[in-house]
Amino acid sequence: MIGSIGVFDSGVGGLSVLAEIRRLLPDAAITYVADQAHAPYGERSLVDVRRRAEAVTALLVDAGAALVVVACNSASAAALHHLRRRFPEIAFVGMEPAVKPAAASTRTRAIGVLATEATFQGTLFASVVDRHASTVAVVARACPGLATAVEDGDDLRARQLVSAYVGPLVDRGVDTIVLGCTHYSFLATDIAAVAGDGVTIVDPAAAVARRVAMLLPAAPAGPLRFVTTGDPERFAQQLRRLTPQFAGAAKVTAS
Ligand code: DGL
């Protein structure tokens, strides 16, 4: 639909952002693309991720999107600048690890960031730390396998990985942990349990949704559509598991 909103991620992670957008814009026409044939993005090269981000954006633009939400930290790190140049007529909202609010509120002067390898490799992360967290210790923890455990609904594996990745952050004295990958929102409870009571978990999804609503307050009304480059039946099951509020209304198609 012309003037609609497009949202994409490598898979189901961006559903955590979509849920927040939907809360603010319950009737807006939105197309969500899960690029599951090429997931996980976080373990690919930045060049590869940029190529996929461009292809998926082209698909959303063809479907009428006027605003594209890159609901993936890895794709934002690899491609956001490139997408803005390549599609100058489209408004983009990307993800960047919420280092700024974390650095502003930490009392121990130490914050942890959980993200993918790709996100830490991009220049975006270094520049955010440089601009907003130069006076605090930033402990960056890449989490290979964690997004895949969320995709697979493998709770046992996810919990094992969360213990392995979050425990050392706590040992380093962080009192704030930034979720720097949209998949990890679905593990916020597990992450908080390992981190313990004194640690605040920061998820930027709601702030990103507010930005979308600000940029497109009169988004055209229309259906919520889901497209996957992977297996539509598997994606429909994932929707039922992670965001049951969308499962009934939604039809998943293949791209
Ligand atoms: N959800 C993505 C992110 O925010 C990427 C996960 C992946 O595909 O590795 O980084």
Coordinates of N, CA and C and ligand atoms in Angstrom, one line a residue, residues 9-10 13 39-43 71-74 116 119 147 180-183, ligand 1:
D9 N 13.8 -7.7 9.4 CA 14.9 -8.2 10.2 C 15.3 -9.5 9.5
S10 N 16.4 -10.1 10.0 CA 16.8 -11.4 9.5 C 15.7 -12.5 9.7
G13 N 13.3 -11.5 15.2 CA 13.8 -10.4 16.2 C 13.0 -9.1 16.1
A39 N 19.3 -15.9 7.3 CA 19.6 -15.7 8.8 C 20.6 -16.7 9.2
P40 N 21.4 -16.5 10.3 CA 21.5 -15.2 11.0 C 22.4 -14.2 10.2
Y41 N 21.9 -12.9 10.3 CA 22.8 -11.8 9.7 C 24.0 -11.6 10.5
G42 N 23.9 -11.8 11.8 CA 25.0 -11.4 12.7 C 26.3 -12.2 12.5
E43 N 26.2 -13.3 11.8 CA 27.4 -14.1 11.6 C 27.8 -14.1 10.2
A71 N 14.6 -3.2 11.6 CA 14.4 -3.6 13.0 C 15.5 -4.7 13.3
C72 N 16.7 -4.4 13.0 CA 17.8 -5.3 13.2 C 19.1 -4.5 13.4
N73 N 19.7 -4.7 14.5 CA 20.9 -4.0 14.8 C 22.0 -4.3 13.8
S74 N 22.1 -5.6 13.4 CA 23.2 -6.0 12.5 C 23.0 -5.3 11.1
T116 N 25.3 -8.9 18.2 CA 26.0 -9.9 17.3 C 27.4 -9.4 16.9
T119 N 27.2 -6.5 14.5 CA 26.9 -5.2 15.1 C 28.2 -4.6 15.7
A147 N 20.7 -15.6 18.6 CA 19.5 -15.3 17.8 C 18.9 -16.6 17.2
G180 N 21.3 -5.3 22.4 CA 21.8 -4.7 21.1 C 21.4 -5.6 20.0
C181 N 20.5 -6.5 20.1 CA 20.0 -7.3 19.0 C 18.5 -7.5 19.3
T182 N 17.7 -7.3 18.3 CA 16.2 -7.3 18.5 C 15.7 -8.7 18.9
H183 N 16.4 -9.8 18.5 CA 16.0 -11.1 19.0 C 16.1 -11.2 20.5
Ligands
DGL1 N1 17.9 -9.4 15.0 C1 19.2 -9.0 14.5 C2 19.9 -7.9 15.2 O1 19.2 -7.1 15.8 C3 20.1 -10.0 14.0 C4 20.1 -11.4 14.5 C5 20.9 -12.3 13.5 O2 20.3 -12.5 12.4 O3 22.0 -12.6 13.7 O4 21.1 -7.8 15.2

